[in-house]
Short mmCIF file of C-alpha atoms in Angstrom, two decimals:
data_model
loop_
_atom_site.label_atom_id
_atom_site.label_comp_id
_atom_site.label_asym_id
_atom_site.label_seq_id
_atom_site.Cartn_x
_atom_site.Cartn_y
_atom_site.Cartn_z
CA MET M 1 12.31 41.21 -54.64
CA GLY M 2 11.38 44.63 -56.12
CA GLN M 3 13.04 45.16 -59.30
CA SER M 4 12.42 41.28 -60.74
CA ALA M 5 9.63 42.78 -63.17
CA LYS M 6 12.86 44.55 -65.44
CA LEU M 7 14.22 40.97 -65.85
CA ASN M 8 10.77 39.13 -66.47
CA LEU M 9 10.06 42.12 -69.10
CA THR M 10 13.36 41.74 -70.95
CA LEU M 11 12.99 38.09 -71.24
CA SER M 12 9.10 38.20 -72.21
CA SER M 13 9.90 40.95 -74.98
CA ALA M 14 12.26 38.23 -76.50
CA ALA M 15 9.61 35.83 -77.16
CA PRO M 16 7.99 36.30 -80.63
CA SER M 17 4.33 36.83 -79.43
CA ALA M 18 3.71 37.70 -75.60
CA TRP M 19 0.16 37.18 -75.56
CA GLY M 20 0.46 33.77 -77.63
CA GLY M 21 3.22 32.82 -74.98
CA TRP M 22 1.09 33.93 -72.07
CA VAL M 23 -1.90 31.79 -73.57
CA ALA M 24 0.35 28.67 -74.12
CA GLY M 25 2.37 29.30 -71.31
CA GLY M 26 -0.71 29.53 -69.20
CA VAL M 27 -2.68 26.46 -70.55
CA LEU M 28 1.03 24.52 -69.62
CA LEU M 29 1.05 25.84 -66.43
CA LEU M 30 -2.59 24.80 -65.52
CA VAL M 31 -2.08 21.30 -66.64
CA LEU M 32 1.16 21.03 -64.93
CA THR M 33 -0.28 22.38 -61.87
CA VAL M 34 -3.03 20.06 -61.85
CA LEU M 35 -0.92 16.98 -62.30
CA VAL M 36 0.89 17.99 -59.50
CA ALA M 37 -1.96 17.84 -57.33
CA GLU M 38 -3.22 14.68 -58.77
CA PHE M 39 0.70 12.99 -58.51
CA ASP M 40 0.64 14.35 -54.82
CA LYS M 41 -2.76 12.72 -53.77
CA GLY M 42 -1.56 9.57 -55.67
CA ILE M 43 1.80 9.30 -53.64
CA ALA M 44 -0.05 10.20 -50.61
CA THR M 45 -2.17 7.33 -51.11
CA LEU M 46 0.75 4.99 -51.86
CA PHE M 47 2.63 5.98 -48.93
CA LYS M 48 -0.68 5.47 -46.57
CA ALA M 49 -0.86 2.14 -48.28
CA GLN M 50 2.76 1.58 -46.68
CA GLY M 51 1.69 2.65 -43.17
CA VAL M 52 3.40 5.98 -43.63
CA ALA M 53 0.61 8.18 -42.71
CA GLN M 54 2.49 11.75 -43.88
CA ASN M 55 3.70 11.94 -47.67
CA PRO M 56 7.39 12.67 -47.31
CA LEU M 57 7.31 13.52 -50.75
CA GLU M 58 5.51 17.00 -50.65
CA TYR M 59 4.14 19.06 -53.38
CA PRO M 60 6.83 21.65 -54.10
CA LEU M 61 9.12 18.74 -54.61
CA THR M 62 6.74 16.89 -57.37
CA ALA M 63 5.89 20.22 -58.92
CA VAL M 64 9.84 21.25 -59.26
CA VAL M 65 10.58 17.62 -60.93
CA LEU M 66 7.56 18.04 -63.40
CA GLY M 67 8.69 21.57 -64.05
CA LEU M 68 12.24 20.08 -65.15
CA ILE M 69 10.63 17.36 -67.19
CA ALA M 70 8.56 20.06 -69.00
CA ASN M 71 11.73 22.26 -69.35
CA LEU M 72 13.68 19.25 -70.75
CA VAL M 73 10.85 18.61 -73.31
CA LEU M 74 10.37 22.43 -74.33
CA ARG M 75 13.98 22.72 -74.71
CA VAL M 76 14.01 20.00 -77.32
CA THR M 77 11.22 20.83 -78.93
CA ARG M 78 12.43 24.33 -78.99
CA LEU M 79 9.13 25.76 -77.63
CA HIS M 80 10.99 27.09 -74.17
CA GLY M 81 11.10 30.53 -75.57
CA LEU M 82 7.25 30.50 -76.64
CA VAL M 83 5.92 29.81 -73.15
CA ARG M 84 8.43 32.04 -71.32
CA PRO M 85 5.91 35.14 -70.83
CA ALA M 86 4.07 33.03 -68.52
CA ILE M 87 6.80 31.48 -66.46
CA ARG M 88 6.76 34.38 -63.65
CA THR M 89 8.06 32.47 -60.61
CA GLU M 90 8.41 35.44 -58.60
CA LEU M 91 4.99 37.30 -59.55
CA TYR M 92 3.18 33.86 -58.07
CA LEU M 93 5.46 33.58 -55.37
CA LYS M 94 4.77 37.05 -54.52
CA ILE M 95 0.81 36.42 -54.67
CA GLY M 96 1.26 33.12 -52.83
CA LEU M 97 3.21 35.32 -49.96
CA VAL M 98 0.31 37.79 -49.87
CA LEU M 99 -2.14 35.18 -49.20
CA LEU M 100 0.08 33.41 -46.63
CA GLY M 101 -0.69 36.32 -44.39
CA ALA M 102 -4.09 34.93 -43.78
CA ARG M 103 -2.59 32.29 -41.71
CA ILE M 104 0.03 34.51 -39.91
CA SER M 105 -1.40 36.98 -37.18
CA LEU M 106 0.17 40.20 -36.72
CA GLY M 107 1.16 39.03 -33.24
CA ASP M 108 3.22 36.19 -34.79
CA LEU M 109 4.50 38.56 -37.30
CA LEU M 110 6.12 40.57 -34.73
CA ALA M 111 7.40 38.05 -32.64
CA THR M 112 8.94 36.24 -35.61
CA GLY M 113 9.91 39.10 -37.55
CA ALA M 114 11.44 40.87 -35.04
CA GLY M 115 13.64 37.87 -34.59
CA GLY M 116 14.20 37.49 -38.15
CA LEU M 117 14.82 41.05 -38.50
CA VAL M 118 17.81 40.58 -36.14
CA GLN M 119 18.84 37.56 -37.60
CA ALA M 120 18.57 39.11 -41.24
CA VAL M 121 20.84 41.79 -40.23
CA ILE M 122 23.49 39.78 -38.49
CA MET M 123 23.08 37.46 -41.67
CA VAL M 124 23.56 40.01 -44.50
CA VAL M 125 26.26 42.07 -43.07
CA SER M 126 27.89 38.65 -42.30
CA VAL M 127 27.81 37.16 -45.46
CA PHE M 128 27.80 40.18 -47.59
CA GLY M 129 31.14 41.05 -45.86
CA PHE M 130 32.67 37.59 -46.43
CA THR M 131 31.55 37.12 -50.07
CA TRP M 132 32.91 40.53 -50.46
CA TRP M 133 36.13 39.57 -49.02
CA LEU M 134 36.46 36.51 -50.60
CA GLY M 135 35.67 37.77 -54.42
CA GLY M 136 38.28 40.32 -53.61
CA ARG M 137 40.84 37.82 -52.91
CA VAL M 138 40.51 36.16 -56.05
CA GLN M 139 40.02 39.40 -57.74
CA LEU M 140 36.37 39.19 -59.16
CA PRO M 141 35.06 42.46 -60.83
CA GLU M 142 33.82 44.67 -58.33
CA THR M 143 30.25 44.63 -59.99
CA LEU M 144 30.04 40.91 -60.07
CA LYS M 145 31.25 40.80 -56.39
CA ALA M 146 28.48 43.21 -55.57
CA VAL M 147 25.72 41.39 -57.35
CA MET M 148 27.15 38.31 -55.94
CA ALA M 149 27.36 39.27 -52.39
CA SER M 150 23.88 40.87 -52.39
CA ALA M 151 22.42 37.78 -53.96
CA VAL M 152 23.92 35.41 -51.84
CA SER M 153 23.27 37.26 -48.36
CA ILE M 154 19.88 38.93 -49.17
CA CYS M 155 17.53 37.31 -51.29
CA GLY M 156 18.84 35.52 -54.50
CA VAL M 157 17.72 36.58 -57.86
CA SER M 158 15.78 40.11 -56.76
CA ALA M 159 18.83 41.51 -54.49
CA ALA M 160 20.79 40.54 -57.54
CA ILE M 161 18.86 42.83 -59.83
CA ALA M 162 18.38 45.67 -57.44
CA ALA M 163 22.56 45.56 -56.73
CA ALA M 164 23.13 45.39 -60.20
CA GLY M 165 20.74 48.59 -60.49
CA ALA M 166 22.70 50.31 -58.08
CA VAL M 167 26.50 49.53 -59.30
CA GLN M 168 25.43 49.50 -62.98
CA ALA M 169 26.69 45.75 -63.02
CA LYS M 170 26.61 44.00 -66.88
CA ARG M 171 23.61 41.94 -67.78
CA GLU M 172 25.69 39.02 -68.11
CA GLU M 173 26.52 39.28 -64.58
CA VAL M 174 23.10 39.06 -63.55
CA THR M 175 22.31 36.08 -65.58
CA TYR M 176 25.09 34.11 -64.41
CA ILE M 177 24.35 34.99 -60.64
CA THR M 178 20.59 34.76 -61.38
CA THR M 179 21.51 30.99 -62.47
CA LEU M 180 23.68 30.50 -59.90
CA VAL M 181 21.25 30.98 -57.32
CA ILE M 182 18.79 28.71 -58.75
CA VAL M 183 21.11 25.96 -59.39
CA THR M 184 21.95 26.31 -55.54
CA ALA M 185 18.59 26.65 -54.28
CA LEU M 186 17.16 23.63 -55.43
CA PRO M 187 19.36 21.05 -54.04
CA LEU M 188 19.17 22.98 -50.73
CA MET M 189 15.57 23.05 -50.77
CA VAL M 190 15.30 19.41 -50.47
CA VAL M 191 18.69 18.64 -48.59
CA MET M 192 18.36 21.17 -45.83
CA PRO M 193 14.75 19.83 -44.69
CA MET M 194 16.41 16.46 -44.48
CA ILE M 195 19.24 17.52 -42.58
CA ALA M 196 16.93 19.51 -40.08
CA GLY M 197 14.78 16.13 -39.38
CA ALA M 198 18.08 14.38 -38.77
CA LEU M 199 19.17 17.11 -36.24
CA GLY M 200 15.92 17.16 -34.85
CA LEU M 201 15.45 20.93 -35.20
CA PRO M 202 12.24 22.14 -33.83
CA PRO M 203 10.17 23.65 -36.68
CA GLN M 204 10.83 27.40 -35.36
CA VAL M 205 14.51 26.96 -35.26
CA ALA M 206 14.41 24.98 -38.86
CA GLY M 207 12.30 27.47 -40.66
CA ALA M 208 14.42 30.22 -39.61
CA TRP M 209 17.49 28.24 -40.67
CA PHE M 210 15.94 27.65 -43.99
CA GLY M 211 14.88 31.50 -44.42
CA GLY M 212 18.10 32.82 -43.55
CA ASN M 213 20.01 30.71 -45.47
CA ILE M 214 18.30 29.62 -48.88
CA ASP M 215 18.90 32.45 -51.57
CA THR M 216 15.13 32.28 -53.42
CA THR M 217 11.95 32.71 -51.38
CA ALA M 218 10.67 30.16 -53.40
CA ALA M 219 12.88 27.54 -51.99
CA VAL M 220 12.60 28.83 -48.89
CA VAL M 221 8.81 28.20 -48.89
CA GLY M 222 9.35 24.96 -50.53
CA ALA M 223 12.11 23.72 -47.57
CA GLY M 224 9.60 25.10 -45.00
CA THR M 225 6.78 23.10 -46.45
CA LEU M 226 8.60 19.83 -46.79
CA TYR M 227 9.37 20.39 -42.89
CA GLY M 228 5.83 21.45 -41.86
CA PRO M 229 3.36 24.32 -41.66
CA GLU M 230 4.99 25.87 -38.57
CA ALA M 231 8.37 25.78 -40.23
CA GLN M 232 6.78 27.21 -43.35
CA SER M 233 5.32 30.16 -41.63
CA VAL M 234 8.66 31.25 -39.97
CA ALA M 235 10.65 30.49 -42.82
CA ALA M 236 8.65 32.74 -45.03
CA VAL M 237 8.36 35.61 -42.34
CA VAL M 238 12.32 35.41 -41.57
CA LYS M 239 12.90 35.42 -45.53
CA LEU M 240 10.48 38.54 -45.77
CA SER M 241 12.54 40.39 -42.83
CA GLN M 242 15.43 39.82 -45.13
CA ASN M 243 13.71 41.07 -48.46
CA VAL M 244 13.18 44.41 -46.78
CA LEU M 245 16.68 45.19 -46.33
CA ILE M 246 17.27 44.91 -50.45
CA GLY M 247 16.70 48.82 -50.30
CA PHE M 248 18.94 49.57 -47.72
CA ALA M 249 21.49 47.50 -49.28
CA ALA M 250 21.13 48.85 -52.74
CA PHE M 251 21.48 52.43 -51.21
CA ALA M 252 24.98 51.40 -49.51
CA LEU M 253 26.08 49.61 -52.65
CA ALA M 254 25.30 52.97 -54.70
CA LEU M 255 26.68 55.10 -52.61
CA HIS M 256 29.98 52.96 -52.17
CA PHE M 257 30.30 52.78 -56.21
CA ALA M 258 29.50 56.53 -56.42
CA LEU M 259 32.06 57.62 -54.15
CA VAL M 260 34.88 54.96 -54.01
CA VAL M 261 34.76 52.74 -57.04
CA ASN M 262 33.57 55.09 -59.85
CA ARG M 263 33.75 58.22 -58.12
CA GLY M 264 30.85 60.07 -59.26
CA GLN M 265 29.62 57.55 -62.18
CA GLY M 266 26.71 55.42 -61.84
CA GLU M 267 23.29 55.95 -60.28
CA ARG M 268 23.03 58.47 -58.02
CA PRO M 269 22.11 57.39 -54.45
CA THR M 270 19.04 58.95 -52.84
CA PRO M 271 17.26 57.87 -49.90
CA MET M 272 14.24 57.55 -52.15
CA MET M 273 16.27 54.45 -53.56
CA ILE M 274 15.30 52.81 -50.39
CA TRP M 275 11.29 52.98 -51.05
CA THR M 276 12.04 52.21 -54.73
CA ARG M 277 13.83 48.92 -54.09
CA PHE M 278 11.70 47.82 -51.53
CA PRO M 279 9.43 45.08 -52.00
CA LYS M 280 6.17 46.23 -51.82
CA PHE M 281 4.24 42.92 -51.62
CA VAL M 282 5.51 42.77 -48.50
CA LEU M 283 2.81 45.39 -47.79
CA GLY M 284 -0.14 43.00 -49.24
CA PHE M 285 1.41 40.34 -46.84
CA MET M 286 0.99 42.60 -44.17
CA MET M 287 -2.31 43.84 -44.91
CA VAL M 288 -3.93 40.49 -45.13
CA SER M 289 -1.77 39.69 -41.82
CA ALA M 290 -3.69 42.34 -40.17
CA LEU M 291 -6.93 41.78 -41.30
CA ALA M 292 -6.34 37.74 -40.06
CA SER M 293 -5.61 39.10 -36.48
CA VAL M 294 -8.52 41.19 -36.27
CA GLY M 295 -10.95 38.27 -36.97
CA ALA M 296 -11.68 39.48 -40.23
CA PHE M 297 -11.49 35.87 -41.86
CA SER M 298 -13.57 32.89 -40.56
CA ALA M 299 -11.88 29.89 -40.24
CA PRO M 300 -13.08 28.35 -43.23
CA LEU M 301 -11.91 31.51 -45.23
CA VAL M 302 -8.54 30.83 -43.71
CA ARG M 303 -8.60 27.22 -44.84
CA GLU M 304 -10.00 28.33 -48.62
CA ILE M 305 -7.13 30.75 -48.64
CA GLY M 306 -4.58 28.47 -47.55
CA THR M 307 -5.66 26.13 -50.46
CA ALA M 308 -5.35 28.61 -52.69
CA THR M 309 -1.96 29.56 -51.34
CA GLN M 310 -0.82 26.22 -52.23
CA TRP M 311 -1.98 26.31 -55.99
CA VAL M 312 -0.37 29.48 -56.58
CA PHE M 313 2.78 28.28 -54.77
CA ALA M 314 2.49 24.98 -56.90
CA LEU M 315 2.58 27.25 -59.80
CA ALA M 316 5.58 29.02 -58.74
CA PHE M 317 7.38 25.67 -57.98
CA VAL M 318 6.67 24.30 -61.49
CA CYS M 319 8.03 27.48 -63.02
CA ILE M 320 11.25 27.16 -60.95
CA GLY M 321 11.76 23.57 -62.81
CA ILE M 322 10.77 25.09 -66.37
CA GLU M 323 13.58 28.13 -65.81
CA PHE M 324 16.47 25.86 -64.59
CA SER M 325 19.34 26.03 -66.62
CA VAL M 326 23.12 25.49 -66.11
CA SER M 327 24.03 26.54 -69.89
CA ASP M 328 24.82 29.89 -68.83
CA LEU M 329 27.06 29.04 -66.17
CA ARG M 330 29.84 27.55 -68.66
CA GLN M 331 30.64 30.86 -69.92
CA ALA M 332 32.14 32.62 -66.94
CA GLY M 333 34.39 29.94 -65.55
CA TRP M 334 34.57 28.06 -62.41
CA LYS M 335 36.30 31.07 -60.11
CA PRO M 336 33.08 32.92 -59.33
CA VAL M 337 31.19 29.28 -58.88
CA LEU M 338 33.71 28.22 -56.09
CA VAL M 339 33.28 31.98 -54.37
CA TYR M 340 29.31 31.64 -54.53
CA LEU M 341 29.85 27.78 -53.18
CA ALA M 342 32.13 29.26 -50.16
CA ALA M 343 29.58 31.78 -49.60
CA THR M 344 26.49 29.45 -49.36
CA VAL M 345 28.59 26.79 -47.19
CA PHE M 346 29.58 30.23 -44.82
CA ASN M 347 26.03 31.32 -45.07
CA THR M 348 24.80 27.76 -44.44
CA LEU M 349 26.61 27.12 -41.04
CA LEU M 350 26.37 30.82 -39.73
CA ALA M 351 22.49 30.64 -40.25
CA LEU M 352 22.29 27.33 -38.19
CA GLY M 353 23.93 29.04 -35.50
CA VAL M 354 22.18 32.41 -35.45
CA ALA M 355 18.68 30.62 -36.19
CA TRP M 356 19.65 28.02 -32.88
CA VAL M 357 20.48 30.99 -30.70
CA ILE M 358 17.66 33.62 -31.86
CA PHE M 359 14.99 31.14 -32.24
CA GLY M 360 15.75 28.03 -30.13
CA VAL M 361 17.88 29.36 -26.95
CA MET M 362 16.18 32.74 -26.76
CA GLY M 363 12.83 31.49 -28.20
CA GLY M 364 12.31 33.82 -31.31
CA MET Q 1 -6.23 50.26 -69.32
CA LEU Q 2 -4.46 47.10 -70.18
CA LYS Q 3 -1.69 48.71 -71.30
CA ARG Q 4 -1.26 50.60 -67.91
CA LEU Q 5 -1.97 47.06 -65.96
CA LYS Q 6 0.76 45.57 -67.81
CA GLN Q 7 3.20 48.58 -66.89
CA LEU Q 8 2.19 48.01 -63.18
CA PRO Q 9 5.29 46.99 -60.92
CA GLU Q 10 5.14 43.36 -60.12
CA ASP Q 11 5.04 43.90 -56.37
CA TRP Q 12 1.79 45.92 -56.90
CA THR Q 13 0.49 43.22 -59.21
CA ALA Q 14 1.14 40.37 -56.72
CA THR Q 15 -0.51 42.59 -54.05
CA GLY Q 16 -3.51 43.15 -56.02
CA ILE Q 17 -4.30 39.72 -57.20
CA GLY Q 18 -3.42 38.42 -53.63
CA LEU Q 19 -6.18 40.77 -52.22
CA LEU Q 20 -8.39 39.93 -55.10
CA ILE Q 21 -8.15 36.37 -54.44
CA VAL Q 22 -8.79 36.75 -50.57
CA LEU Q 23 -12.09 38.91 -51.69
CA ILE Q 24 -13.15 36.39 -54.33
CA ILE Q 25 -12.99 33.45 -51.87
CA GLY Q 26 -14.23 35.56 -49.07
CA THR Q 27 -17.62 36.86 -50.63
CA GLY Q 28 -18.35 33.24 -51.85
CA LEU Q 29 -17.65 34.03 -55.65
CA LEU Q 30 -15.14 30.79 -55.73
CA GLY Q 31 -15.39 28.24 -53.05
CA PRO Q 32 -18.51 27.03 -51.21
CA GLY Q 33 -19.52 30.74 -50.29
CA ALA Q 34 -22.97 30.92 -48.46
CA GLN Q 35 -25.08 27.64 -48.04
CA THR Q 36 -28.31 26.50 -46.75
CA ALA Q 37 -29.72 23.31 -46.55
CA THR Q 38 -33.44 22.74 -45.06
CA LEU Q 39 -34.97 19.20 -43.84
CA LYS Q 40 -38.38 18.66 -43.37
CA ALA Q 41 -39.84 15.86 -42.07
CA GLN Q 42 -43.38 14.93 -41.18
CA ALA Q 43 -44.34 13.35 -37.94
CA GLY Q 44 -43.02 9.65 -38.45
CA GLU Q 45 -40.98 10.29 -41.57
CA SER Q 46 -37.28 10.62 -42.74
CA ALA Q 47 -35.31 13.30 -44.25
CA GLN Q 48 -31.65 13.19 -45.55
CA ALA Q 49 -29.41 15.98 -47.17
CA ALA Q 50 -25.65 15.85 -48.00
CA LEU Q 51 -23.61 18.74 -47.52
CA PRO Q 52 -20.14 20.14 -47.87
CA ALA Q 53 -17.91 18.85 -45.21
CA LEU Q 54 -17.23 22.01 -43.46
CA ASP Q 55 -16.87 23.90 -40.07
CA SER Q 56 -18.96 26.61 -38.58
CA TRP Q 57 -22.46 25.63 -39.74
CA GLN Q 58 -25.30 27.22 -37.68
CA ILE Q 59 -28.25 24.78 -36.97
CA GLY Q 60 -31.48 25.95 -36.24
CA SER Q 61 -35.09 24.14 -36.01
CA GLU Q 62 -38.76 24.72 -35.97
CA GLY Q 63 -41.31 22.54 -34.61
CA ALA Q 64 -39.13 21.08 -31.60
CA THR Q 65 -36.54 22.36 -29.26
CA ALA Q 66 -33.36 23.04 -30.84
CA PRO Q 67 -30.90 20.47 -30.72
CA SER Q 68 -28.66 20.60 -27.52
CA ASN Q 69 -25.61 18.92 -29.30
CA PRO Q 70 -25.74 20.27 -32.90
CA VAL Q 71 -22.67 19.06 -35.18
CA SER Q 72 -21.81 22.39 -36.60
CA ALA Q 73 -18.36 20.67 -38.08
CA LEU Q 74 -19.20 18.26 -40.80
CA VAL Q 75 -16.41 15.51 -41.59
CA ALA Q 76 -16.29 14.48 -45.46
CA GLY Q 77 -17.91 10.90 -45.60
CA ALA Q 78 -19.32 11.10 -42.08
CA ALA Q 79 -23.14 10.44 -41.35
CA TYR Q 80 -25.12 12.28 -38.64
CA GLN Q 81 -28.34 11.42 -37.49
CA TYR Q 82 -30.73 14.44 -35.83
CA GLN Q 83 -33.63 12.36 -34.03
CA CYS Q 84 -36.80 13.91 -32.59
CA THR Q 85 -38.31 12.15 -29.63
CA ASP Q 86 -40.71 13.89 -27.16
CA GLY Q 87 -40.18 17.24 -28.84
CA GLN Q 88 -36.63 17.00 -28.23
CA ILE Q 89 -33.81 16.77 -31.15
CA MET Q 90 -30.84 15.03 -30.44
CA ALA Q 91 -27.69 14.46 -32.59
CA GLN Q 92 -25.19 11.77 -33.23
CA GLN Q 93 -22.54 10.44 -35.34
CA LEU Q 94 -23.48 7.35 -37.21
CA ASP Q 95 -20.99 4.46 -37.36
CA ALA Q 96 -22.29 2.97 -40.45
CA LEU Q 97 -25.18 4.05 -42.74
CA PRO Q 98 -28.60 2.98 -42.16
CA ASP Q 99 -29.73 0.25 -45.09
CA GLY Q 100 -31.11 1.93 -48.00
CA ILE Q 101 -29.12 4.87 -47.53
CA ASN Q 102 -26.42 5.73 -50.05
CA PRO Q 103 -22.97 7.20 -48.63
CA PRO Q 104 -22.44 11.08 -49.81
CA ASP Q 105 -20.46 12.10 -52.46
CA ALA Q 106 -16.57 12.88 -52.02
CA GLY Q 107 -16.10 16.18 -49.86
CA LYS Q 108 -19.60 15.91 -48.44
CA ALA Q 109 -21.35 14.66 -45.40
CA LEU Q 110 -24.82 13.06 -45.02
CA VAL Q 111 -27.22 14.51 -42.47
CA LEU Q 112 -30.14 12.59 -41.51
CA LEU Q 113 -33.11 13.61 -39.92
CA SER Q 114 -35.77 11.17 -38.29
CA ASN Q 115 -38.86 12.57 -37.11
CA GLN Q 116 -40.40 10.36 -33.90
CA CYS Q 117 -42.18 13.22 -32.50
CA GLU Q 118 -45.92 14.13 -33.06
CA GLN Q 119 -45.47 17.24 -35.15
CA ALA Q 120 -43.68 18.39 -38.67
CA ILE Q 121 -40.39 19.35 -37.72
CA THR Q 122 -37.76 21.39 -39.83
CA LEU Q 123 -33.89 21.25 -39.33
CA THR Q 124 -31.84 23.98 -40.93
CA TYR Q 125 -28.01 24.24 -41.54
CA ARG Q 126 -26.90 27.72 -42.66
CA ARG Q 127 -23.19 28.75 -43.15
CA ASP Q 128 -22.44 32.37 -43.98
CA ALA Q 129 -20.02 33.21 -46.94
CA ALA Q 130 -16.40 32.69 -45.37
CA LEU Q 131 -15.81 36.62 -45.08
CA ARG Q 132 -17.73 38.23 -42.39
CA TRP Q 133 -19.91 41.37 -43.46
CA PRO Q 134 -20.36 43.95 -43.02
CA LEU Q 135 -16.80 45.32 -42.37
CA PHE Q 136 -15.38 41.72 -41.76
CA GLY Q 137 -17.55 41.25 -38.77
CA LEU Q 138 -15.48 43.73 -36.96
CA LEU Q 139 -18.56 45.50 -35.11
CA GLY Q 140 -20.05 42.51 -33.97
CA ARG Q 141 -17.22 41.31 -32.04
#
């Protein structure tokens, strides 16, 4: 998720006043997040009155729906551009993931992370290969193919941006893939926990499935949250394991484009690229996790950090709703959409099988 | 300074903010932080206090033997009675509030002290800031 700041910076510079936008957007986000909390409480009370102890409509769903409503209102009133600087889904999400480290000990991290890394390597190689092959069959441009294959196989937007930098893709291609990623991730976030529930998947397997398949980290955390705390932790760790492969993928892509596609043109691949593209917030997550493992945090602190994590995640989910846009898709035609959807279906089925073997049969 | 902060990569910004939140909550700048409540009751009298519904409370007493069954985890809306008889304090959770006692505010629990002993007693509920200090409590483990 390393290079997403670039995209945000470009987008925010388009706004009339970045600081005004930060203030206006910040106030809007605050109000919406408080509303999420209030709605969540109200919905839970309603379900409880019907004899349903656990609220099936968890807060990520409420947050996305409120974000979508705000999105509609902002676009109708032409204020969407004004609040844009504060809509920083990736930033809020990364903060939340750093905080999530307080709940996951280093032992859990190593146990789940090792399985997650094995799963990530299998998934990234297979899904990247499949998308690359299918994109070639329908003659997609090389750069679009590279950005799409990275996005669908690694971690959506951030991987798309990292790959775009490595292969010198056009900005429209990144925007296009980014939109596809968000459009696909939202329904998956809701549908996958339902399917997992219907299949009776254990939380570990379900979490690994969400983490291995859904492209955006936000939607992965959202799906995990909908399924339960254990699924959320596993989903986040599996996704983080996948995220750390961004640098390697970007390096390999740059190498391929420099040696084969462009023969010497484009970004020059160096081993430093692996570190440059490495998602540094993972280090923050591991730091907090290490502190939790040595007993630095008391039980009340873990609970309080958990509350803070929920608030930051709620902010991110509201932002997902506000960012949602399908208009960019119309410009590029349906061929890439079909390749992306086919790759997503392949990803979904393969991730279920791999998660079941690694986290179900082999026990993580 | 502000300009430099704006130029900080998003990953490092997120890491910094995340760690800052941990520090702020841990040192009690945000959230309940360190708490102390002291209930004093003369012989034959009672005292009460509403405390945040949290766990890890440390309970101490003066004037009587410390409770053998202290309630260190308080549940929101619940009421707990400490009763001193024959120089010994015993705790129990009440099913219903005694007459004339109002229920605690949201997120709080009620602690009642009833002194049937012959001398004044003091009951103390103390809770450290969530973050263990110094050095996160590592040395004390």
